[in-house]
Coordinates of C-alpha atoms in Angstrom, one line a residue:
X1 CA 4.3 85.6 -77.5
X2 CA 2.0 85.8 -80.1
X3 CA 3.8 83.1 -82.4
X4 CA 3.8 80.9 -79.5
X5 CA 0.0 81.0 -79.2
X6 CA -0.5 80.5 -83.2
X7 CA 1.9 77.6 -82.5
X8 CA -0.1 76.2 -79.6
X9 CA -3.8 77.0 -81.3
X10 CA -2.0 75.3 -84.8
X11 CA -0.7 71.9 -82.4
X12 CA -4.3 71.7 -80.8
X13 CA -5.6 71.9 -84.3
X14 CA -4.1 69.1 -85.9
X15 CA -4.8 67.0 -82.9
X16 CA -8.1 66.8 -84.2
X17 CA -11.9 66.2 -82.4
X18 CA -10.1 67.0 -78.5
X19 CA -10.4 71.3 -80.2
X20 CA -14.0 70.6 -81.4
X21 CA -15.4 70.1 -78.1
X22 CA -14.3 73.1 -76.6
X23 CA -16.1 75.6 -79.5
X24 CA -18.8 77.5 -81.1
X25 CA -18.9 76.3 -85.1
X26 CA -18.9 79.9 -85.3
X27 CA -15.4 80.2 -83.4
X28 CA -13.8 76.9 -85.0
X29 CA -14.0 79.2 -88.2
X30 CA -12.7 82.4 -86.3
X31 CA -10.0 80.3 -85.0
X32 CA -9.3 78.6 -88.8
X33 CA -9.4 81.8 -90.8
X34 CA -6.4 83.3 -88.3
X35 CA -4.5 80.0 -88.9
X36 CA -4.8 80.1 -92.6
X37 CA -3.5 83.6 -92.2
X38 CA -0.9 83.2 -90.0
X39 CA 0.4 80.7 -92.3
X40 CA 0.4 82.2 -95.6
X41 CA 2.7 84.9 -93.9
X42 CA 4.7 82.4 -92.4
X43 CA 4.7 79.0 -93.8
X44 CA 7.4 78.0 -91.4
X45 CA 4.2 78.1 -88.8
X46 CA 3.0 74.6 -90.0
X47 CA 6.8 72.3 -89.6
X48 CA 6.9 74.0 -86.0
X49 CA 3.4 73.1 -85.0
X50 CA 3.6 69.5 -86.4
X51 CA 6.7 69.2 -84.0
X52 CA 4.9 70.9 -81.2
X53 CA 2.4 68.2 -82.1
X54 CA 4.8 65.3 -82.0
X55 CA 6.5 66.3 -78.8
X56 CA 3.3 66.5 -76.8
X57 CA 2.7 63.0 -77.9
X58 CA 5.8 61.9 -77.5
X59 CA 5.2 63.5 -73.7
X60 CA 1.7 61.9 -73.5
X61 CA 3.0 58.8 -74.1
X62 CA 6.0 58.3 -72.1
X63 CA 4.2 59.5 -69.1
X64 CA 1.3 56.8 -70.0
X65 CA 4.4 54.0 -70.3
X66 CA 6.1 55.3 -67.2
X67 CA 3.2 54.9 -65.5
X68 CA 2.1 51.1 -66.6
X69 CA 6.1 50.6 -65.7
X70 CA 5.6 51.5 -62.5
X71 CA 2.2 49.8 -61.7
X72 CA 3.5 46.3 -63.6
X73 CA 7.0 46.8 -61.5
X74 CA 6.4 43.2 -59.5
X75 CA 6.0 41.5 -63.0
X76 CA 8.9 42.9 -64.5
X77 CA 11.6 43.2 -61.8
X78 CA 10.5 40.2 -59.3
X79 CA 9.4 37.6 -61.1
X80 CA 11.7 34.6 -59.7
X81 CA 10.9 32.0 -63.0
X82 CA 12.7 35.0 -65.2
X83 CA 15.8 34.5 -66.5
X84 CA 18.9 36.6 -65.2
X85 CA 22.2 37.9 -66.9
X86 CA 24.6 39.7 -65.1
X87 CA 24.7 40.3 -61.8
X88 CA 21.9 38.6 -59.7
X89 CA 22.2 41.3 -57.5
X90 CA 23.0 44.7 -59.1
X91 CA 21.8 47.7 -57.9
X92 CA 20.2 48.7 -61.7
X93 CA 17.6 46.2 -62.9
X94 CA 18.0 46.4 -67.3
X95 CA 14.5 44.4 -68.4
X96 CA 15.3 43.0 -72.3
X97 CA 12.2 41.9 -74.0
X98 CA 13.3 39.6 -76.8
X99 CA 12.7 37.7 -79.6
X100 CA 15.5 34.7 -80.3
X101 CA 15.3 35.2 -84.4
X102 CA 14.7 38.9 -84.3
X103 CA 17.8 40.3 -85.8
X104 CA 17.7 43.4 -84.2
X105 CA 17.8 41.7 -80.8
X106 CA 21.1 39.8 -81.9
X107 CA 22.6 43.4 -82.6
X108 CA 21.4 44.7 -79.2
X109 CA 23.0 41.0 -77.7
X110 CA 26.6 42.7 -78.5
X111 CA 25.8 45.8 -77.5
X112 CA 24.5 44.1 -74.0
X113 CA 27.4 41.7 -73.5
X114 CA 29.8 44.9 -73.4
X115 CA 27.6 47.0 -71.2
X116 CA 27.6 43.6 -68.5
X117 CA 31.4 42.9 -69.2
X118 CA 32.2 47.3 -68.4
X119 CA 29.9 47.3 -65.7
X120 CA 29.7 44.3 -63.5
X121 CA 26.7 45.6 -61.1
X122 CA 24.0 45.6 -64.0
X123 CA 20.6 42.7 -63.4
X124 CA 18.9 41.8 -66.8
X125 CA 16.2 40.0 -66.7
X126 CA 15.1 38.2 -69.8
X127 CA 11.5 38.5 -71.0
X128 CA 10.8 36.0 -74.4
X129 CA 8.8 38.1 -76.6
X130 CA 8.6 35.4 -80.1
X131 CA 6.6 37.7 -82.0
X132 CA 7.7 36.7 -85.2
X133 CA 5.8 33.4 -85.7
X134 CA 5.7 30.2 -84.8
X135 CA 9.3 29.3 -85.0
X136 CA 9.8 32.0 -82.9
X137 CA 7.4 30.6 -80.4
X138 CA 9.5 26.9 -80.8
X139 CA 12.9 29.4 -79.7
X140 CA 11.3 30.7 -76.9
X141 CA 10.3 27.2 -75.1
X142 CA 14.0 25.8 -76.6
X143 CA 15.2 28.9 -74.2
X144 CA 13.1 28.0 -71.3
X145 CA 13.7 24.5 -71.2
X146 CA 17.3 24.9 -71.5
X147 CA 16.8 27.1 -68.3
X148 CA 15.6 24.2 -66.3
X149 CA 19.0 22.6 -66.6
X150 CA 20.9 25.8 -65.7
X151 CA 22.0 26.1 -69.4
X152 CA 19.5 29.5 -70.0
X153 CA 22.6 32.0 -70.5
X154 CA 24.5 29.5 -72.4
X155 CA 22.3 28.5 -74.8
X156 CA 20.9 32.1 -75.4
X157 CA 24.2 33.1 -76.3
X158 CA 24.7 30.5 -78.4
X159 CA 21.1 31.3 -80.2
X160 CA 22.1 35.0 -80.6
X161 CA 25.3 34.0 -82.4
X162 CA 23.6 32.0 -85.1
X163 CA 24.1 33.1 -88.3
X164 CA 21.1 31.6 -90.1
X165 CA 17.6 30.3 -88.5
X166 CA 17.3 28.8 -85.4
X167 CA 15.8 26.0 -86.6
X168 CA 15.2 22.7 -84.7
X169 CA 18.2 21.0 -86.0
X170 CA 20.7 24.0 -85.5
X171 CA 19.4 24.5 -82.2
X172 CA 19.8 20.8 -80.7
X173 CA 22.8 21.0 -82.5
X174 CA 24.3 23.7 -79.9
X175 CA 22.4 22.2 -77.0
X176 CA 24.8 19.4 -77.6
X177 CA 27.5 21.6 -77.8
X178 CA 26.7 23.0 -74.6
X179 CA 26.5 19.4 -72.8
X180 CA 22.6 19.4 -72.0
X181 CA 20.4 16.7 -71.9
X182 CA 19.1 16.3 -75.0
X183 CA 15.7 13.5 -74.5
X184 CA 14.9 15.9 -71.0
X185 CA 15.1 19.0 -72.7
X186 CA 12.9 18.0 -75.5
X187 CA 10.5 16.9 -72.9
X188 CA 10.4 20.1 -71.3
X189 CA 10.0 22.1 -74.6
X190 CA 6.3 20.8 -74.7
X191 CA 5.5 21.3 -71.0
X192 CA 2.3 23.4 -71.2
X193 CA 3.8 25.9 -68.4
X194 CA 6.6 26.9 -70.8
X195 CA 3.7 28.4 -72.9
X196 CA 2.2 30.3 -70.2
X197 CA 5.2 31.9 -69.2
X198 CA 5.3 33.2 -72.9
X199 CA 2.1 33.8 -72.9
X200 CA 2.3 36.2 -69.5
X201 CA 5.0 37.6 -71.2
X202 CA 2.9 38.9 -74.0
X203 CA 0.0 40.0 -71.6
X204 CA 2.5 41.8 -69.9
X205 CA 4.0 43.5 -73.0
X206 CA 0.7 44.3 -74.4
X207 CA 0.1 46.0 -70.9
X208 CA 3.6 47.9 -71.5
X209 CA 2.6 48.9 -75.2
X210 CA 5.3 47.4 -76.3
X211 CA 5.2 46.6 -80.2
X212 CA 8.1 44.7 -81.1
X213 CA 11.2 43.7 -79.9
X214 CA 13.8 44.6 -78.8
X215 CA 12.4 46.1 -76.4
X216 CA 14.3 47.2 -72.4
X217 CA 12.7 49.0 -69.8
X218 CA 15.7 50.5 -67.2
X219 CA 14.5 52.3 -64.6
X220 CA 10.8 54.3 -65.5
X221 CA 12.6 54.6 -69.1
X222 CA 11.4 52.2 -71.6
X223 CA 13.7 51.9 -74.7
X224 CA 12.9 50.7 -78.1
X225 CA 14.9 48.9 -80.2
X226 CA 18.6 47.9 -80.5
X227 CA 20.0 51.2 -79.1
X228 CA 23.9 52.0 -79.2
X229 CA 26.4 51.1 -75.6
X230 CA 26.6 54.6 -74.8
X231 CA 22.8 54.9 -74.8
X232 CA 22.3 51.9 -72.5
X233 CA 25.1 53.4 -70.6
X234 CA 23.2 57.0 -70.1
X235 CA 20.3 55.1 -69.5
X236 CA 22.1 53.1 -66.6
X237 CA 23.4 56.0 -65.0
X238 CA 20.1 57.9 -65.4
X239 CA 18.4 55.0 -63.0
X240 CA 20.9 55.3 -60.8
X241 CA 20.4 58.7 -60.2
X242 CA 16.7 58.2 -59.7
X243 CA 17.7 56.2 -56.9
X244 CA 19.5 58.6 -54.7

C-alpha cells in the first residue's frame, strides 16, 4: 500500500506544474525529501513511476481521441464523396488515413488486402492524408480524379504497388494501363474541389490528432501505423463486440 502511494506521489511528480498547484512550498519539499528517500532505498521506485506516468498518458489520451472519434463520427463514417474498399455495406466501418508515397501505408496495403479478402463484411473508407510534400499532394488529386471515372480502387492499388515514386509519368503510365481517360483525368486533377477534399481531410485529421500516416480508426479505437493482420483482425472483432 505504501509503495503504491510513493508510486502514485512519484507519477504526479514528474508530471510537472498539475502537483504545484495543489501545495504549500513548504510541503512540495516535505513531499520531495520522502521521494528522494524512498528512492535511494529503492531505485527500482523511479522505472515504475515513469511507467505509471506513461500509462496515465497513454489513458488521457485515448479517452481524448475516443472522444473527438465519436464527436467527428459523420465526417469519418458518412461522408458519401469518400472512397470505399470492401464491402459497401459491412457491418464494421475500418477508416485508413493515407498517404500514396508513404511507405509505411504500402506495407499496411498488404496487410489490408488480406484482412478484405478473409473477411468479406469489412467497409474502408479512404481518407488522402499527402503529408509528405507536394508530390504527395499531386498523388492525392491523381487518386481523386481517377475516382470520378470509377477507377479509385484500381488505380490506388496500382499506386501502392509501385516500386519507386509515384511520379507524374509512372502514374499516367498505369492510368493507361487501367483503361482511363487520360485528357479527362488530367482535367480533373486541377479541379479546385479535389483540393478541398484534401484539404477537409487534413482539418479533419488535425481534429483527430492524428500525426502521420498510416493512420485507421475502427470502431472508438484509433490505430497508428502499419499494424500486423492479426492486429487489424482483433481490432475488427473488438468493434463488433461494441456493437452488440
Amino acid at each position: 500500500m505504501q509503495r503504491r502511494l510513493l508510486l502514485t506521489t512519484l507519477a504526479a511528480t514528474l508530471a510537472g506544474p498539475a502537483l504545484a498547484q495543489g501545495f504549500t512550498e513548504a510541503q512540495r519539499a516535505d513531499i520531495l525529501t520522502i521521494l528522494r528517500d524512498a528512492l535511494r532505498r529503492d531505485p527500482t521506485l523511479l522505472r515504475e513511476g515513469l511507467a505509471a506516468l506513461q500509462a496515465a498518458e497513454d489513458f488521457e489520451r485515448n479517452a481524448s481521441q475516443a472522444h473527438a472519434i465519436r464527436a467527428h463520427e459523420a465526417a469519418l463514417l458518412r461522408n458519401p464523396a469518400d472512397p470505399v474498399r470492401g464491402n459497401p455495406r459491412g457491418d464494421v466501418t475500418i477508416v485508413e488515413f493515407f498517404d500514396a508515397r508513404c511507405p509505411f501505408c504500402k506495407r499496411l496495403a498488404g496487410e489490408m488486402a488480406e484482412l478484405l479478402r478473409k473477411d468479406r463484411n469489412i467497409r474502408v473508407v479512404m481518407k488522402d492524408l499527402p503529408v509528405l510534400g507536394p508530390a504527395s499532394v499531386v498523388a492525392a488529386r491523381a487518386l481523386l480524379a481517377a475516382q470520378r471515372q470509377g477507377k479509385y480502387n484500381e488505380f490506388y492499388d496500382r499506386l501502392m504497388a509501385l516500386r519507386g515514386e509515384p511520379t507524374e509519368a509512372a502514374m499516367r503510365a498505369e492510368a493507361e494501363r487501367i483503361g482511363m481517360d487520360i485528357p479527362r483525368w488530367q482535367r480533373d486533377m486541377l479541379d479546385p474541389a479535389l483540393q478541398q477534399r484534401i484539404d477537409a481531410n487534413m482539418e479533419l485529421a488535425r481534429a483527430l490528432r492524428i500525426e502521420g500516416t498510416p493512420a485507421l480508426i475502427i470502431g472508438d479505437a484509433f490505430i497508428p501505423g502499419a499494424v500486423p493482420l492479426a492486429d487489424l483482425e482483433r481490432a475488427v472483432a473488438e468493434a463488433r463486440r461494441a456493437r452488440r
